[in-house]
């Protein structure tokens, strides 16, 4: 299972989470600091795509 990187804008903290590709498509991992997902964004290790959100 891949290891994905996320960034929490609220805590200004980067963190990693293990999730399946499908999970990664469907949801964000919660921040270990604030336990929220609403300020989280997906980070790709190749720093090109700040994923533009669908829907
Ligand atoms: Zn946070």
PDB file of C-alpha atoms and ligand atoms in Angstrom:
ATOM      1  CA  UNK A   1       0.000   0.000   0.000  1.00  0.00           C
ATOM      2  CA  UNK A   2       1.372   3.367  -0.894  1.00  0.00           C
ATOM      3  CA  UNK A   3       2.342   6.012   1.532  1.00  0.00           C
ATOM      4  CA  UNK A   4       0.739   9.355   0.784  1.00  0.00           C
ATOM      5  CA  UNK A   5       1.693  12.759   1.944  1.00  0.00           C
ATOM      6  CA  UNK A   6      -0.717  15.365   3.199  1.00  0.00           C
ATOM      7  CA  UNK A   7      -0.454  18.844   4.491  1.00  0.00           C
ATOM      8  CA  UNK A   8      -2.650  20.464   7.098  1.00  0.00           C
ATOM      9  CA  UNK A   9      -3.150  24.154   6.467  1.00  0.00           C
ATOM     10  CA  UNK A  10      -4.500  24.606   9.954  1.00  0.00           C
ATOM     11  CA  UNK A  11      -1.432  23.207  11.724  1.00  0.00           C
ATOM     12  CA  UNK A  12       0.987  23.942   8.892  1.00  0.00           C
ATOM     13  CA  UNK A  13       2.143  20.437   9.262  1.00  0.00           C
ATOM     14  CA  UNK A  14       3.001  17.806   6.757  1.00  0.00           C
ATOM     15  CA  UNK A  15       2.208  14.195   7.506  1.00  0.00           C
ATOM     16  CA  UNK A  16       2.033  10.862   5.796  1.00  0.00           C
ATOM     17  CA  UNK A  17      -0.642   8.224   5.823  1.00  0.00           C
ATOM     18  CA  UNK A  18      -0.925   4.738   4.509  1.00  0.00           C
ATOM     19  CA  UNK A  19      -4.009   4.165   2.461  1.00  0.00           C
ATOM     20  CA  UNK A  20      -5.103   2.355  -0.629  1.00  0.00           C
ATOM     21  CA  UNK A  21      -5.296   4.150  -3.943  1.00  0.00           C
ATOM     22  CA  UNK A  22      -9.053   3.967  -3.727  1.00  0.00           C
ATOM     23  CA  UNK A  23      -9.147   5.483  -0.263  1.00  0.00           C
ATOM     24  CA  UNK A  24      -6.830   8.205  -1.378  1.00  0.00           C
ATOM     25  CA  UNK A  25      -9.230   9.015  -4.187  1.00  0.00           C
ATOM     26  CA  UNK A  26     -12.163   9.167  -1.878  1.00  0.00           C
ATOM     27  CA  UNK A  27     -10.965  10.867   1.218  1.00  0.00           C
ATOM     28  CA  UNK A  28      -8.219  12.707   3.013  1.00  0.00           C
ATOM     29  CA  UNK A  29      -6.247  11.360   5.920  1.00  0.00           C
ATOM     30  CA  UNK A  30      -6.878  13.151   9.146  1.00  0.00           C
ATOM     31  CA  UNK A  31      -4.246  15.358  10.592  1.00  0.00           C
ATOM     32  CA  UNK A  32      -2.453  13.811  13.564  1.00  0.00           C
ATOM     33  CA  UNK A  33      -2.478  17.173  15.348  1.00  0.00           C
ATOM     34  CA  UNK A  34      -6.022  18.415  14.995  1.00  0.00           C
ATOM     35  CA  UNK A  35      -7.721  15.222  13.777  1.00  0.00           C
ATOM     36  CA  UNK A  36      -9.514  17.057  11.045  1.00  0.00           C
ATOM     37  CA  UNK A  37      -9.585  16.656   7.319  1.00  0.00           C
ATOM     38  CA  UNK A  38     -11.149  19.920   6.261  1.00  0.00           C
ATOM     39  CA  UNK A  39      -7.875  21.790   6.156  1.00  0.00           C
ATOM     40  CA  UNK A  40      -5.899  18.920   4.724  1.00  0.00           C
ATOM     41  CA  UNK A  41      -4.599  18.822   1.240  1.00  0.00           C
ATOM     42  CA  UNK A  42      -2.989  16.089  -0.745  1.00  0.00           C
ATOM     43  CA  UNK A  43       0.652  16.421  -1.455  1.00  0.00           C
ATOM     44  CA  UNK A  44       2.297  14.497  -4.180  1.00  0.00           C
ATOM     45  CA  UNK A  45       5.922  13.712  -3.655  1.00  0.00           C
ATOM     46  CA  UNK A  46       6.458  15.031  -7.123  1.00  0.00           C
ATOM     47  CA  UNK A  47       5.508  18.441  -6.276  1.00  0.00           C
ATOM     48  CA  UNK A  48       3.763  19.336  -9.448  1.00  0.00           C
ATOM     49  CA  UNK A  49       0.117  18.797  -8.897  1.00  0.00           C
ATOM     50  CA  UNK A  50      -1.619  20.643  -6.167  1.00  0.00           C
ATOM     51  CA  UNK A  51      -4.644  18.560  -6.965  1.00  0.00           C
ATOM     52  CA  UNK A  52      -7.369  20.672  -8.296  1.00  0.00           C
ATOM     53  CA  UNK A  53     -10.392  19.347  -6.573  1.00  0.00           C
ATOM     54  CA  UNK A  54     -13.081  17.604  -8.457  1.00  0.00           C
ATOM     55  CA  UNK A  55     -16.518  18.275  -7.098  1.00  0.00           C
TER      56      UNK A  55
HETATM   57 ZN1  LIG B   1      -4.024  19.807  11.592  1.00  0.00          ZN
END
